[in-house]
Tab-separated table of C-alpha atoms in Angstrom:
chain	number	residue	atom	x	y	z
A	1	UNK	CA	-27.584	41.553	202.763
A	2	UNK	CA	-26.472	43.232	199.545
A	3	UNK	CA	-23.813	41.935	197.158
A	4	UNK	CA	-22.191	44.597	194.968
A	5	UNK	CA	-21.004	43.683	191.481
A	6	UNK	CA	-19.311	46.191	189.188
A	7	UNK	CA	-20.113	46.195	185.469
A	8	UNK	CA	-18.055	49.115	184.207
A	9	UNK	CA	-20.035	52.289	184.857
A	10	UNK	CA	-23.046	50.270	186.029
A	11	UNK	CA	-23.238	48.843	189.542
A	12	UNK	CA	-25.361	45.823	190.379
A	13	UNK	CA	-26.894	45.710	193.852
A	14	UNK	CA	-27.938	42.112	194.442
A	15	UNK	CA	-30.374	41.463	197.286
A	16	UNK	CA	-28.892	38.668	199.369
A	17	UNK	CA	-31.105	38.111	202.399
A	18	UNK	CA	-32.198	34.452	202.463
A	19	UNK	CA	-34.561	32.860	202.047
A	20	UNK	CA	-36.693	35.301	199.980
A	21	UNK	CA	-34.956	38.711	200.189
A	22	UNK	CA	-37.813	40.013	202.317
A	23	UNK	CA	-37.650	43.734	203.049
A	24	UNK	CA	-37.072	44.476	206.721
A	25	UNK	CA	-35.782	47.800	208.116
A	26	UNK	CA	-32.163	46.613	208.084
A	27	UNK	CA	-32.258	45.608	204.403
A	28	UNK	CA	-34.070	48.797	203.407
A	29	UNK	CA	-31.498	50.931	205.234
A	30	UNK	CA	-28.650	48.976	203.648
A	31	UNK	CA	-30.136	49.449	200.192
A	32	UNK	CA	-30.535	53.192	200.761
A	33	UNK	CA	-26.899	53.398	201.828
A	34	UNK	CA	-25.798	51.424	198.759
A	35	UNK	CA	-27.729	53.743	196.451
A	36	UNK	CA	-26.174	56.766	198.135
A	37	UNK	CA	-22.696	55.284	197.607
A	38	UNK	CA	-23.500	54.689	193.950
A	39	UNK	CA	-24.376	58.365	193.594
A	40	UNK	CA	-21.225	59.486	195.432
A	41	UNK	CA	-19.073	57.179	193.303
A	42	UNK	CA	-20.505	58.620	190.094
A	43	UNK	CA	-22.089	55.421	188.811
A	44	UNK	CA	-23.783	55.768	185.451
A	45	UNK	CA	-26.587	53.405	186.413
A	46	UNK	CA	-27.693	50.831	188.973
A	47	UNK	CA	-29.193	47.375	188.495
A	48	UNK	CA	-31.262	45.943	191.343
A	49	UNK	CA	-31.246	42.154	191.204
A	50	UNK	CA	-32.067	39.177	193.388
A	51	UNK	CA	-31.215	35.515	193.660
A	52	UNK	CA	-32.274	32.855	191.137
A	53	UNK	CA	-36.000	32.286	191.506
A	54	UNK	CA	-36.558	35.209	193.849
A	55	UNK	CA	-36.169	38.956	193.419
A	56	UNK	CA	-37.899	39.937	196.659
A	57	UNK	CA	-40.789	38.499	198.599
A	58	UNK	CA	-41.858	41.998	199.639
A	59	UNK	CA	-42.122	43.296	203.186
A	60	UNK	CA	-41.017	40.908	205.922
A	61	UNK	CA	-44.483	40.459	207.401
A	62	UNK	CA	-43.524	38.111	210.286
A	63	UNK	CA	-40.851	40.557	211.491
A	64	UNK	CA	-43.043	43.621	211.068
A	65	UNK	CA	-45.887	42.023	213.032
A	66	UNK	CA	-43.623	42.071	216.086
A	67	UNK	CA	-43.199	45.856	215.922
A	68	UNK	CA	-45.139	48.489	217.842
A	69	UNK	CA	-46.824	51.553	216.386
A	70	UNK	CA	-43.802	53.847	216.448
A	71	UNK	CA	-41.573	51.270	214.793
A	72	UNK	CA	-44.176	50.442	212.151
A	73	UNK	CA	-44.505	54.128	211.326
A	74	UNK	CA	-40.725	54.437	211.070
A	75	UNK	CA	-40.604	51.347	208.835
A	76	UNK	CA	-43.134	52.739	206.380
A	77	UNK	CA	-41.342	56.087	206.393
A	78	UNK	CA	-38.105	54.250	205.596
A	79	UNK	CA	-39.817	52.240	202.851
A	80	UNK	CA	-41.126	55.371	201.129
A	81	UNK	CA	-37.697	57.011	201.433
A	82	UNK	CA	-36.102	54.000	199.732
A	83	UNK	CA	-38.646	54.102	196.926
A	84	UNK	CA	-38.051	57.830	196.491
A	85	UNK	CA	-34.302	57.180	196.249
A	86	UNK	CA	-34.910	54.712	193.415
A	87	UNK	CA	-37.503	56.769	191.564
A	88	UNK	CA	-35.766	60.136	191.880
A	89	UNK	CA	-32.090	59.212	191.575
A	90	UNK	CA	-29.885	61.106	189.139
A	91	UNK	CA	-28.861	57.820	187.491
A	92	UNK	CA	-31.134	55.316	185.738
A	93	UNK	CA	-32.093	52.181	187.630
A	94	UNK	CA	-33.097	48.813	186.207
A	95	UNK	CA	-34.923	46.035	188.062
A	96	UNK	CA	-33.502	42.639	187.094
A	97	UNK	CA	-36.384	40.483	188.324
A	98	UNK	CA	-34.733	37.127	188.823
A	99	UNK	CA	-37.864	35.409	190.074
A	100	UNK	CA	-40.914	35.995	192.267
A	101	UNK	CA	-41.519	39.684	192.982
A	102	UNK	CA	-44.830	40.170	194.813
A	103	UNK	CA	-45.964	43.261	196.718
A	104	UNK	CA	-42.897	45.179	197.891
A	105	UNK	CA	-40.791	43.457	195.257
A	106	UNK	CA	-43.054	44.842	192.550
A	107	UNK	CA	-43.050	48.254	194.211
A	108	UNK	CA	-39.243	48.389	194.012
A	109	UNK	CA	-39.483	47.421	190.350
A	110	UNK	CA	-42.072	49.996	189.295
A	111	UNK	CA	-39.964	52.757	190.838
A	112	UNK	CA	-37.089	51.790	188.534
A	113	UNK	CA	-36.690	53.039	184.963
A	114	UNK	CA	-36.870	49.608	183.314
A	115	UNK	CA	-37.868	46.069	184.296
A	116	UNK	CA	-36.541	42.752	182.955
A	117	UNK	CA	-38.295	39.632	184.255
A	118	UNK	CA	-37.175	36.010	184.150
A	119	UNK	CA	-39.201	33.441	182.243
A	120	UNK	CA	-40.735	30.800	184.477
A	121	UNK	CA	-43.456	30.195	187.063
A	122	UNK	CA	-42.932	33.587	188.683
A	123	UNK	CA	-45.494	36.122	189.871
A	124	UNK	CA	-45.456	39.849	190.447
A	125	UNK	CA	-48.006	42.507	191.262
A	126	UNK	CA	-49.305	44.767	194.003
A	127	UNK	CA	-51.307	42.215	195.987
A	128	UNK	CA	-51.747	44.503	199.000
A	129	UNK	CA	-55.551	44.237	198.902
A	130	UNK	CA	-55.290	40.454	199.176
A	131	UNK	CA	-53.354	40.810	202.433
A	132	UNK	CA	-55.660	43.421	203.952
A	133	UNK	CA	-53.858	46.648	203.034
A	134	UNK	CA	-55.036	49.547	200.912
A	135	UNK	CA	-52.615	50.687	198.212
A	136	UNK	CA	-51.248	54.074	199.379
A	137	UNK	CA	-51.862	56.966	196.950
A	138	UNK	CA	-48.156	57.375	196.219
A	139	UNK	CA	-47.830	53.750	195.130
A	140	UNK	CA	-50.950	53.931	192.982
A	141	UNK	CA	-49.515	56.995	191.222
A	142	UNK	CA	-46.238	55.188	190.574
A	143	UNK	CA	-48.075	52.124	189.246
A	144	UNK	CA	-50.201	54.351	187.004
A	145	UNK	CA	-47.042	55.989	185.668
A	146	UNK	CA	-45.875	52.561	184.486
A	147	UNK	CA	-49.030	50.825	183.237
A	148	UNK	CA	-51.578	53.626	182.797
A	149	UNK	CA	-54.622	54.490	184.898
A	150	UNK	CA	-56.976	51.721	183.714
A	151	UNK	CA	-54.538	48.872	184.183
A	152	UNK	CA	-53.385	50.324	187.500
A	153	UNK	CA	-56.986	50.284	188.725
A	154	UNK	CA	-57.493	46.685	187.606
A	155	UNK	CA	-54.253	45.448	189.122
A	156	UNK	CA	-54.409	47.368	192.402
A	157	UNK	CA	-58.102	46.959	193.245
A	158	UNK	CA	-57.938	43.240	192.487
A	159	UNK	CA	-54.588	42.764	194.199
A	160	UNK	CA	-53.597	40.727	191.153
A	161	UNK	CA	-50.409	38.718	190.811
A	162	UNK	CA	-49.411	38.189	187.182
A	163	UNK	CA	-47.261	35.597	185.406
A	164	UNK	CA	-44.542	36.865	183.046
A	165	UNK	CA	-46.555	36.864	179.809
A	166	UNK	CA	-49.436	38.834	181.320
A	167	UNK	CA	-47.062	41.225	183.093
A	168	UNK	CA	-45.403	41.942	179.757
A	169	UNK	CA	-48.745	42.387	177.989
A	170	UNK	CA	-49.993	45.055	180.410
A	171	UNK	CA	-46.641	46.859	180.577
A	172	UNK	CA	-45.766	45.959	184.156
A	173	UNK	CA	-42.417	44.704	182.816
A	174	UNK	CA	-40.535	45.702	179.674
A	175	UNK	CA	-38.900	42.393	178.729
A	176	UNK	CA	-39.175	38.701	179.639
A	177	UNK	CA	-36.028	36.643	179.116
A	178	UNK	CA	-34.430	33.374	180.264
A	179	UNK	CA	-33.160	33.667	183.821
A	180	UNK	CA	-29.479	33.705	182.889
A	181	UNK	CA	-30.059	36.598	180.486
A	182	UNK	CA	-31.927	38.877	182.912
A	183	UNK	CA	-28.998	40.572	184.656
A	184	UNK	CA	-26.844	40.925	181.500
A	185	UNK	CA	-29.751	42.552	179.660
A	186	UNK	CA	-30.449	44.899	182.594
A	187	UNK	CA	-26.775	45.879	182.695
A	188	UNK	CA	-26.722	46.438	178.930
A	189	UNK	CA	-29.804	48.678	179.077
A	190	UNK	CA	-28.369	50.788	181.896
A	191	UNK	CA	-24.968	50.959	180.179
A	192	UNK	CA	-26.535	52.201	176.952
A	193	UNK	CA	-28.457	54.944	178.734
A	194	UNK	CA	-25.391	55.926	180.774
A	195	UNK	CA	-23.570	56.465	177.473
A	196	UNK	CA	-25.901	59.272	176.412
A	197	UNK	CA	-24.712	62.897	176.798
A	198	UNK	CA	-25.180	63.179	180.572
A	199	UNK	CA	-26.680	66.648	180.949
A	200	UNK	CA	-29.256	66.096	178.219
A	201	UNK	CA	-30.156	62.625	179.498
A	202	UNK	CA	-30.437	63.572	183.172
A	203	UNK	CA	-32.421	66.748	182.481
A	204	UNK	CA	-34.889	64.934	180.236
A	205	UNK	CA	-35.182	62.048	182.671
A	206	UNK	CA	-36.018	64.447	185.496
A	207	UNK	CA	-38.749	65.941	183.331
A	208	UNK	CA	-40.151	62.504	182.477
A	209	UNK	CA	-40.179	61.452	186.142
A	210	UNK	CA	-41.483	64.712	187.608
A	211	UNK	CA	-44.804	63.038	188.425
A	212	UNK	CA	-42.970	60.513	190.581
A	213	UNK	CA	-41.123	63.216	192.514
A	214	UNK	CA	-44.431	64.985	193.133
A	215	UNK	CA	-45.986	61.723	194.335
A	216	UNK	CA	-43.300	61.191	196.959
A	217	UNK	CA	-43.458	64.838	198.035
A	218	UNK	CA	-47.101	64.138	198.879
A	219	UNK	CA	-46.158	61.524	201.516
A	220	UNK	CA	-47.311	63.472	204.572
A	221	UNK	CA	-47.372	62.651	208.299
A	222	UNK	CA	-51.144	62.238	208.003
A	223	UNK	CA	-50.660	59.603	205.288
A	224	UNK	CA	-48.222	57.694	207.480
A	225	UNK	CA	-50.597	57.930	210.439
A	226	UNK	CA	-53.379	56.487	208.289
A	227	UNK	CA	-51.213	53.561	207.194
A	228	UNK	CA	-50.340	52.807	210.810
A	229	UNK	CA	-53.993	52.869	211.842
A	230	UNK	CA	-54.911	50.465	209.074
A	231	UNK	CA	-51.937	48.193	209.874
A	232	UNK	CA	-53.249	47.733	213.415
A	233	UNK	CA	-56.896	47.374	212.418
A	234	UNK	CA	-58.617	44.094	213.249
A	235	UNK	CA	-59.116	43.166	209.581
A	236	UNK	CA	-55.522	43.779	208.532
A	237	UNK	CA	-54.032	42.114	211.591
A	238	UNK	CA	-56.159	39.003	211.065
A	239	UNK	CA	-55.090	38.659	207.428
A	240	UNK	CA	-51.448	39.429	208.227
A	241	UNK	CA	-51.304	36.936	211.091
A	242	UNK	CA	-52.730	34.244	208.828
A	243	UNK	CA	-50.161	35.131	206.169
A	244	UNK	CA	-47.318	35.007	208.700
A	245	UNK	CA	-48.459	31.584	209.872
A	246	UNK	CA	-48.570	30.351	206.274
A	247	UNK	CA	-45.097	31.710	205.585
A	248	UNK	CA	-43.804	30.065	208.749
A	249	UNK	CA	-44.966	26.659	207.536
A	250	UNK	CA	-42.956	27.122	204.317
A	251	UNK	CA	-39.629	27.815	206.056
């Protein structure tokens, strides 16, 4: 589910779970393990990429709808742990957004240090409200860290999905480039940062991302319980079931 490509001191972790790199527990666990190996191997940076036209379609809703309460709780706990690994790693991470990146795909990206998006008819954003889910506080704090409080409110409350030009304008991504230039640029950015004096860079980066660490430390059992209750609410289940049916017609 993950293809590893070495670029000198930078390691690319390419999501490879057809058809849309949807995030299920197995992929999330594999990505956590790959990030841990990158840390153990002393990588200077990590690039998260996808396949042409698709970075990640977000959470695998059809699979998750088959899970019971305990498994859903464990899945969300795993998801937050993965996001914490990305946001709080000791090496910089870059999201090479090779295509569509809605919901969970955008969440992965905003936890990274830098985001490069492909030109084209691609969309990204936290559209949780559109599919019947509230944006958890931790994710709103991470989004605010990237785009600022006002834009975070507009994007999250509206559940907006943005095309590349608008995403660049509001700061949701840092660069928009032709598809074939996305991964090379992400690698170059990570390589440049990895070349800085390591102690000074890592210490300053930890300071800059302290708010993110604090946000993930605030993920409590009560928060997880609340997410589970909402997941199984009548409103959310109705919207999710309709979404799963729509996705099934596309495959």
